[in-house]
Amino acid sequence: TIAAGSVWRNEIKNKSKNGKFYWVDSTIVSFLGEKGKPIRYVAIEYDVTKQKQEENKIEQFFNLSLDYLCVGNTLGLFEILSPAFSRELGFSDRELKSVPFFNFIHEEDIDKTKNEIGKLAQGINSINFETRFKCKNGGYKLLNWNASPDVETGLIYAIARDITISKRISEENKRLSYVAKGTNNIILITDK
């Protein structure tokens, strides 16, 4: 690129004399001679190490989160997914991004999910929205979503938490409570 006389720009990881690495944003411009061959190069570099370190912290948080973090759009497609999606649902990142996310939602939850996306498209945040999401093994996980839209870009920033087990336990506790209230007998619950 530089030899052809074009401007080259990139971020470069360098190693200092003391062995520490640092990042620079580098722009290199070549000056061509009469025969069209480079005769001089000028490089402009800015140290972006701190910026890169901050980006790495955010990326680590995103990658290590146990919650489902994502960026989607109002057209129904995922654009960025945290590894929790693939790890917990069994689908690859590519599989999840290649089709509308409605393909992974339980058929009984599709209409309410479309309504929720419509609200997000209007700029209304989504708080504690529950929907069942398909796993590759054929089962479903109940996910509790919180999402904020960026109306200008049509992007939705969302976080979901798997509440499948906690919801089941809560429902079992409610049933036990109804049984206990509906009898005059003594009920005792013990461990093994």
PDB file of C-alpha atoms in Angstrom:
ATOM      1  CA  THR A   1       0.000   0.000   0.000  1.00  0.00           C
ATOM      2  CA  ILE A   2       2.738   2.436   0.951  1.00  0.00           C
ATOM      3  CA  ALA A   3       4.909   1.490  -2.025  1.00  0.00           C
ATOM      4  CA  ALA A   4       1.956   2.214  -4.316  1.00  0.00           C
ATOM      5  CA  GLY A   5       1.761   5.743  -2.949  1.00  0.00           C
ATOM      6  CA  SER A   6      -1.434   5.249  -0.926  1.00  0.00           C
ATOM      7  CA  VAL A   7      -1.905   6.353   2.659  1.00  0.00           C
ATOM      8  CA  TRP A   8      -1.671   3.472   5.148  1.00  0.00           C
ATOM      9  CA  ARG A   9      -3.313   3.644   8.556  1.00  0.00           C
ATOM     10  CA  ASN A  10      -3.515   1.062  11.293  1.00  0.00           C
ATOM     11  CA  GLU A  11      -2.987   0.399  14.982  1.00  0.00           C
ATOM     12  CA  ILE A  12       0.325  -1.275  15.734  1.00  0.00           C
ATOM     13  CA  LYS A  13       1.452  -3.103  18.854  1.00  0.00           C
ATOM     14  CA  ASN A  14       5.075  -2.249  19.647  1.00  0.00           C
ATOM     15  CA  LYS A  15       7.546  -3.441  22.253  1.00  0.00           C
ATOM     16  CA  SER A  16       9.576  -0.894  24.194  1.00  0.00           C
ATOM     17  CA  LYS A  17      13.190  -1.317  25.326  1.00  0.00           C
ATOM     18  CA  ASN A  18      12.028  -2.334  28.807  1.00  0.00           C
ATOM     19  CA  GLY A  19       9.955  -5.163  27.288  1.00  0.00           C
ATOM     20  CA  LYS A  20       6.524  -3.601  27.825  1.00  0.00           C
ATOM     21  CA  PHE A  21       4.066  -3.450  24.973  1.00  0.00           C
ATOM     22  CA  TYR A  22       2.358  -0.280  23.832  1.00  0.00           C
ATOM     23  CA  TRP A  23      -0.048   0.610  21.007  1.00  0.00           C
ATOM     24  CA  VAL A  24       0.204   3.382  18.448  1.00  0.00           C
ATOM     25  CA  ASP A  25      -2.257   4.639  15.875  1.00  0.00           C
ATOM     26  CA  SER A  26       0.017   4.967  12.848  1.00  0.00           C
ATOM     27  CA  THR A  27      -0.503   6.808   9.576  1.00  0.00           C
ATOM     28  CA  ILE A  28       2.186   6.486   6.906  1.00  0.00           C
ATOM     29  CA  VAL A  29       2.288   8.637   3.786  1.00  0.00           C
ATOM     30  CA  SER A  30       4.761   8.003   0.992  1.00  0.00           C
ATOM     31  CA  PHE A  31       6.146  10.609  -1.353  1.00  0.00           C
ATOM     32  CA  LEU A  32       6.776   9.373  -4.860  1.00  0.00           C
ATOM     33  CA  GLY A  33       9.655  10.415  -7.077  1.00  0.00           C
ATOM     34  CA  GLU A  34       9.581  11.110 -10.804  1.00  0.00           C
ATOM     35  CA  LYS A  35       9.505   7.416 -11.681  1.00  0.00           C
ATOM     36  CA  GLY A  36       6.528   6.757  -9.376  1.00  0.00           C
ATOM     37  CA  LYS A  37       8.677   5.023  -6.775  1.00  0.00           C
ATOM     38  CA  PRO A  38       8.587   6.060  -3.112  1.00  0.00           C
ATOM     39  CA  ILE A  39      11.504   8.311  -2.220  1.00  0.00           C
ATOM     40  CA  ARG A  40      10.407   9.317   1.296  1.00  0.00           C
ATOM     41  CA  TYR A  41       7.953   8.215   3.973  1.00  0.00           C
ATOM     42  CA  VAL A  42       6.392  10.250   6.720  1.00  0.00           C
ATOM     43  CA  ALA A  43       4.853   8.465   9.671  1.00  0.00           C
ATOM     44  CA  ILE A  44       2.598  10.071  12.248  1.00  0.00           C
ATOM     45  CA  GLU A  45       2.001   8.037  15.372  1.00  0.00           C
ATOM     46  CA  TYR A  46      -0.174   8.591  18.435  1.00  0.00           C
ATOM     47  CA  ASP A  47       0.136   6.492  21.568  1.00  0.00           C
ATOM     48  CA  VAL A  48      -3.256   4.821  22.102  1.00  0.00           C
ATOM     49  CA  THR A  49      -2.154   2.382  24.818  1.00  0.00           C
ATOM     50  CA  LYS A  50      -4.552   3.724  27.471  1.00  0.00           C
ATOM     51  CA  GLN A  51      -7.455   3.656  25.041  1.00  0.00           C
ATOM     52  CA  LYS A  52      -6.619   0.055  24.097  1.00  0.00           C
ATOM     53  CA  GLN A  53      -6.407  -0.936  27.762  1.00  0.00           C
ATOM     54  CA  GLU A  54      -9.874   0.531  28.374  1.00  0.00           C
ATOM     55  CA  GLU A  55     -11.240  -1.260  25.299  1.00  0.00           C
ATOM     56  CA  ASN A  56      -9.742  -4.520  26.576  1.00  0.00           C
ATOM     57  CA  LYS A  57     -11.439  -4.075  29.967  1.00  0.00           C
ATOM     58  CA  ILE A  58     -14.812  -3.598  28.271  1.00  0.00           C
ATOM     59  CA  GLU A  59     -14.179  -6.545  25.964  1.00  0.00           C
ATOM     60  CA  GLN A  60     -13.200  -8.756  28.920  1.00  0.00           C
ATOM     61  CA  PHE A  61     -16.351  -7.736  30.797  1.00  0.00           C
ATOM     62  CA  PHE A  62     -18.427  -8.527  27.711  1.00  0.00           C
ATOM     63  CA  ASN A  63     -16.731 -11.883  27.092  1.00  0.00           C
ATOM     64  CA  LEU A  64     -16.700 -13.083  30.710  1.00  0.00           C
ATOM     65  CA  SER A  65     -20.224 -12.032  31.641  1.00  0.00           C
ATOM     66  CA  LEU A  66     -22.533 -14.844  32.729  1.00  0.00           C
ATOM     67  CA  ASP A  67     -25.455 -12.795  31.430  1.00  0.00           C
ATOM     68  CA  TYR A  68     -26.479 -12.656  27.797  1.00  0.00           C
ATOM     69  CA  LEU A  69     -25.222  -9.325  26.402  1.00  0.00           C
ATOM     70  CA  CYS A  70     -26.055  -8.282  22.869  1.00  0.00           C
ATOM     71  CA  VAL A  71     -26.595  -5.579  20.316  1.00  0.00           C
ATOM     72  CA  GLY A  72     -29.449  -6.218  17.929  1.00  0.00           C
ATOM     73  CA  ASN A  73     -31.540  -4.138  15.614  1.00  0.00           C
ATOM     74  CA  THR A  74     -35.218  -3.356  15.181  1.00  0.00           C
ATOM     75  CA  LEU A  75     -35.258  -5.541  12.048  1.00  0.00           C
ATOM     76  CA  GLY A  76     -34.830  -8.563  14.313  1.00  0.00           C
ATOM     77  CA  LEU A  77     -31.176  -9.441  13.776  1.00  0.00           C
ATOM     78  CA  PHE A  78     -28.357  -9.848  16.269  1.00  0.00           C
ATOM     79  CA  GLU A  79     -25.231  -7.836  15.439  1.00  0.00           C
ATOM     80  CA  ILE A  80     -22.994  -8.501  18.461  1.00  0.00           C
ATOM     81  CA  LEU A  81     -23.366 -11.337  20.969  1.00  0.00           C
ATOM     82  CA  SER A  82     -21.497 -12.189  24.130  1.00  0.00           C
ATOM     83  CA  PRO A  83     -20.117 -15.738  24.339  1.00  0.00           C
ATOM     84  CA  ALA A  84     -22.848 -16.593  26.885  1.00  0.00           C
ATOM     85  CA  PHE A  85     -25.305 -17.042  23.997  1.00  0.00           C
ATOM     86  CA  SER A  86     -23.295 -19.804  22.344  1.00  0.00           C
ATOM     87  CA  ARG A  87     -22.141 -21.299  25.624  1.00  0.00           C
ATOM     88  CA  GLU A  88     -25.624 -21.517  27.158  1.00  0.00           C
ATOM     89  CA  LEU A  89     -27.865 -22.059  24.124  1.00  0.00           C
ATOM     90  CA  GLY A  90     -25.570 -24.310  22.084  1.00  0.00           C
ATOM     91  CA  PHE A  91     -25.871 -22.400  18.801  1.00  0.00           C
ATOM     92  CA  SER A  92     -22.762 -20.909  17.206  1.00  0.00           C
ATOM     93  CA  ASP A  93     -22.365 -17.155  16.919  1.00  0.00           C
ATOM     94  CA  ARG A  94     -22.838 -17.488  13.155  1.00  0.00           C
ATOM     95  CA  GLU A  95     -26.058 -19.511  13.552  1.00  0.00           C
ATOM     96  CA  LEU A  96     -27.514 -16.909  15.903  1.00  0.00           C
ATOM     97  CA  LYS A  97     -26.628 -13.986  13.625  1.00  0.00           C
ATOM     98  CA  SER A  98     -27.625 -15.570  10.301  1.00  0.00           C
ATOM     99  CA  VAL A  99     -31.396 -15.490  10.843  1.00  0.00           C
ATOM    100  CA  PRO A 100     -33.844 -13.201  12.656  1.00  0.00           C
ATOM    101  CA  PHE A 101     -33.815 -13.790  16.403  1.00  0.00           C
ATOM    102  CA  PHE A 102     -37.553 -14.536  16.223  1.00  0.00           C
ATOM    103  CA  ASN A 103     -36.488 -17.963  14.882  1.00  0.00           C
ATOM    104  CA  PHE A 104     -35.174 -18.772  18.372  1.00  0.00           C
ATOM    105  CA  ILE A 105     -38.186 -17.547  20.330  1.00  0.00           C
ATOM    106  CA  HIS A 106     -40.927 -19.925  21.463  1.00  0.00           C
ATOM    107  CA  GLU A 107     -43.872 -19.628  19.051  1.00  0.00           C
ATOM    108  CA  GLU A 108     -46.221 -18.597  21.878  1.00  0.00           C
ATOM    109  CA  ASP A 109     -43.914 -15.672  22.733  1.00  0.00           C
ATOM    110  CA  ILE A 110     -43.343 -14.286  19.209  1.00  0.00           C
ATOM    111  CA  ASP A 111     -46.247 -11.812  19.114  1.00  0.00           C
ATOM    112  CA  LYS A 112     -45.452 -10.293  22.508  1.00  0.00           C
ATOM    113  CA  THR A 113     -41.772 -10.105  21.523  1.00  0.00           C
ATOM    114  CA  LYS A 114     -42.638  -8.288  18.265  1.00  0.00           C
ATOM    115  CA  ASN A 115     -44.745  -5.837  20.283  1.00  0.00           C
ATOM    116  CA  GLU A 116     -41.825  -5.247  22.631  1.00  0.00           C
ATOM    117  CA  ILE A 117     -39.457  -4.643  19.682  1.00  0.00           C
ATOM    118  CA  GLY A 118     -42.016  -2.151  18.336  1.00  0.00           C
ATOM    119  CA  LYS A 119     -41.877  -0.223  21.616  1.00  0.00           C
ATOM    120  CA  LEU A 120     -38.087  -0.256  21.500  1.00  0.00           C
ATOM    121  CA  ALA A 121     -38.206   1.096  17.931  1.00  0.00           C
ATOM    122  CA  GLN A 122     -40.206   4.035  19.328  1.00  0.00           C
ATOM    123  CA  GLY A 123     -37.528   4.719  21.950  1.00  0.00           C
ATOM    124  CA  ILE A 124     -39.201   3.041  24.921  1.00  0.00           C
ATOM    125  CA  ASN A 125     -36.944   0.989  27.215  1.00  0.00           C
ATOM    126  CA  SER A 126     -37.852  -2.622  27.906  1.00  0.00           C
ATOM    127  CA  ILE A 127     -37.678  -3.668  31.565  1.00  0.00           C
ATOM    128  CA  ASN A 128     -38.064  -7.240  32.868  1.00  0.00           C
ATOM    129  CA  PHE A 129     -39.451  -8.643  29.644  1.00  0.00           C
ATOM    130  CA  GLU A 130     -39.640 -12.446  29.748  1.00  0.00           C
ATOM    131  CA  THR A 131     -39.463 -14.742  26.738  1.00  0.00           C
ATOM    132  CA  ARG A 132     -38.541 -18.356  26.107  1.00  0.00           C
ATOM    133  CA  PHE A 133     -35.454 -18.826  23.945  1.00  0.00           C
ATOM    134  CA  LYS A 134     -34.685 -22.032  22.064  1.00  0.00           C
ATOM    135  CA  CYS A 135     -31.623 -24.146  22.832  1.00  0.00           C
ATOM    136  CA  LYS A 136     -29.884 -26.289  20.222  1.00  0.00           C
ATOM    137  CA  ASN A 137     -30.862 -29.430  22.166  1.00  0.00           C
ATOM    138  CA  GLY A 138     -34.544 -28.588  21.569  1.00  0.00           C
ATOM    139  CA  GLY A 139     -35.292 -27.248  25.037  1.00  0.00           C
ATOM    140  CA  TYR A 140     -36.003 -23.657  26.034  1.00  0.00           C
ATOM    141  CA  LYS A 141     -34.564 -21.227  28.549  1.00  0.00           C
ATOM    142  CA  LEU A 142     -36.689 -18.504  30.088  1.00  0.00           C
ATOM    143  CA  LEU A 143     -34.798 -15.234  29.707  1.00  0.00           C
ATOM    144  CA  ASN A 144     -35.528 -11.956  31.474  1.00  0.00           C
ATOM    145  CA  TRP A 145     -34.546  -9.026  29.238  1.00  0.00           C
ATOM    146  CA  ASN A 146     -33.705  -5.381  29.863  1.00  0.00           C
ATOM    147  CA  ALA A 147     -33.061  -3.339  26.739  1.00  0.00           C
ATOM    148  CA  SER A 148     -32.447   0.234  25.649  1.00  0.00           C
ATOM    149  CA  PRO A 149     -32.840   1.467  22.082  1.00  0.00           C
ATOM    150  CA  ASP A 150     -30.835   3.943  20.049  1.00  0.00           C
ATOM    151  CA  VAL A 151     -33.585   5.258  17.801  1.00  0.00           C
ATOM    152  CA  GLU A 152     -31.186   7.076  15.446  1.00  0.00           C
ATOM    153  CA  THR A 153     -29.208   3.953  14.559  1.00  0.00           C
ATOM    154  CA  GLY A 154     -32.022   1.420  15.019  1.00  0.00           C
ATOM    155  CA  LEU A 155     -29.833  -0.537  17.428  1.00  0.00           C
ATOM    156  CA  ILE A 156     -31.007  -2.217  20.616  1.00  0.00           C
ATOM    157  CA  TYR A 157     -28.603  -2.762  23.515  1.00  0.00           C
ATOM    158  CA  ALA A 158     -29.827  -5.611  25.678  1.00  0.00           C
ATOM    159  CA  ILE A 159     -28.927  -7.819  28.594  1.00  0.00           C
ATOM    160  CA  ALA A 160     -30.756 -10.996  29.528  1.00  0.00           C
ATOM    161  CA  ARG A 161     -30.547 -13.327  32.485  1.00  0.00           C
ATOM    162  CA  ASP A 162     -31.556 -16.975  32.549  1.00  0.00           C
ATOM    163  CA  ILE A 163     -34.394 -17.254  35.073  1.00  0.00           C
ATOM    164  CA  THR A 164     -35.535 -20.772  34.106  1.00  0.00           C
ATOM    165  CA  ILE A 165     -34.646 -22.409  37.420  1.00  0.00           C
ATOM    166  CA  SER A 166     -35.597 -19.522  39.699  1.00  0.00           C
ATOM    167  CA  LYS A 167     -39.002 -19.232  37.986  1.00  0.00           C
ATOM    168  CA  ARG A 168     -39.616 -22.978  38.407  1.00  0.00           C
ATOM    169  CA  ILE A 169     -38.695 -22.820  42.097  1.00  0.00           C
ATOM    170  CA  SER A 170     -40.941 -19.792  42.592  1.00  0.00           C
ATOM    171  CA  GLU A 171     -43.890 -21.587  40.962  1.00  0.00           C
ATOM    172  CA  GLU A 172     -43.282 -24.722  43.074  1.00  0.00           C
ATOM    173  CA  ASN A 173     -43.210 -22.604  46.227  1.00  0.00           C
ATOM    174  CA  LYS A 174     -46.532 -20.985  45.234  1.00  0.00           C
ATOM    175  CA  ARG A 175     -48.127 -24.410  44.719  1.00  0.00           C
ATOM    176  CA  LEU A 176     -46.844 -25.599  48.092  1.00  0.00           C
ATOM    177  CA  SER A 177     -48.201 -22.440  49.668  1.00  0.00           C
ATOM    178  CA  TYR A 178     -51.670 -23.071  48.191  1.00  0.00           C
ATOM    179  CA  VAL A 179     -51.613 -26.662  49.442  1.00  0.00           C
ATOM    180  CA  ALA A 180     -50.555 -25.557  52.924  1.00  0.00           C
ATOM    181  CA  LYS A 181     -53.280 -22.889  53.110  1.00  0.00           C
ATOM    182  CA  GLY A 182     -55.957 -25.298  51.899  1.00  0.00           C
ATOM    183  CA  THR A 183     -55.626 -27.928  54.614  1.00  0.00           C
ATOM    184  CA  ASN A 184     -56.047 -28.181  58.360  1.00  0.00           C
ATOM    185  CA  ASN A 185     -53.414 -30.911  58.540  1.00  0.00           C
ATOM    186  CA  ILE A 186     -49.895 -30.319  59.732  1.00  0.00           C
ATOM    187  CA  ILE A 187     -47.414 -30.149  56.839  1.00  0.00           C
ATOM    188  CA  LEU A 188     -43.738 -30.671  57.463  1.00  0.00           C
ATOM    189  CA  ILE A 189     -41.018 -30.207  54.827  1.00  0.00           C
ATOM    190  CA  THR A 190     -37.615 -31.646  55.650  1.00  0.00           C
ATOM    191  CA  ASP A 191     -34.357 -32.405  53.881  1.00  0.00           C
ATOM    192  CA  LYS A 192     -33.164 -36.007  53.305  1.00  0.00           C
TER     193      LYS A 192
END
